[in-house]
Amino acid sequence: MALSPHVPELGALELLLAVARLGSVGRAAAELGVSQPAASARIKGMEQQIGVPLLDRSPRGSQPTEAGRLVVEWARNVVEAAEALDAGIDALRGRRDTRLTVVASLTVAEYLMPGWLLALHRISPDTSVTLRTANSADVAAHVLAGDADLGFVEGPTTPAGLHGAVVAADRLVVVVAPSHPWARRRSPLGGAELAATPLVLREPGSGTREVLEQALAPYGGTTTPRLELASSTALKAAAMTGAGPVCLSELAVTEELATGRLVAVPVDGVDLHRPLRAVWPAGHRPAGPARELLGLTRKR
């Protein structure tokens, strides 16, 4: 028996499930690596195809209507069945390779990837993993070129040509040596003062640099940096020797802050939060060990 023309395609159902889970078309679009206008158009097209409104939209977000909740439940069963079918076909075709190549930004590679790879080894001990590190711009280039099965980036958006999923949250912090005048200041740094200060920064193309420049754009962007360095380790060493204020991942300075070797400087009026994303080529869903690793990042 042929399906009726009212049955939406699988990608639209995945989008609807993401909206129901996240409460926002915009957040669902970001997670799935599509633009918000494209996601909104896809939802409207699905409502026209089914013949009933699926979402109640408001300034606070989007929630399923009564009919939408029913469709969400049915869609969840369909998507889960499709994922099971995908895994079964993958096994039948013998595509469960035992090699996995991952390229990750330095922050993800140093502070998150070891735990994820240990978890992958427990469930798939025969998988051989090659992990390469690069800044976020180079990670995207490697994945687009087919040099890696999966990439991990730190930037505020999914790079062009890739699909992605948020796997962790991070925050940038401004840190200085205990001897620096900012270590004793009583008031938070403002955006204008931070933007006007020569900082020790990551090189252009890094996700850390991109997030900071975007956050300080309302204040004219960052001024000429005091130094540009290519790793979190180098940034921390520069800060501890008094080279100047440094802005880097909170994940990277946990030990130094706990031992007093660095001091965090409060910042007011500047959003330094950022998502960390797994990325893969658009139109090619991760399979085999890449899919297993992606699943582990989401669980953890």
mmCIF file of N, CA and C in Angstrom, residues 22 61 172:
data_model
loop_
_atom_site.group_PDB
_atom_site.id
_atom_site.type_symbol
_atom_site.label_atom_id
_atom_site.label_comp_id
_atom_site.label_asym_id
_atom_site.label_seq_id
_atom_site.Cartn_x
_atom_site.Cartn_y
_atom_site.Cartn_z
ATOM 1 N N LEU A 22 13.626 21.472 21.918
ATOM 2 C CA LEU A 22 14.363 22.685 22.262
ATOM 3 C C LEU A 22 13.469 23.896 22.502
ATOM 4 N N GLY A 61 9.079 31.506 22.036
ATOM 5 C CA GLY A 61 9.495 30.281 21.385
ATOM 6 C C GLY A 61 8.336 29.588 20.686
ATOM 7 N N LEU A 172 34.360 31.537 27.635
ATOM 8 C CA LEU A 172 35.679 32.148 27.652
ATOM 9 C C LEU A 172 35.836 32.980 28.922
#
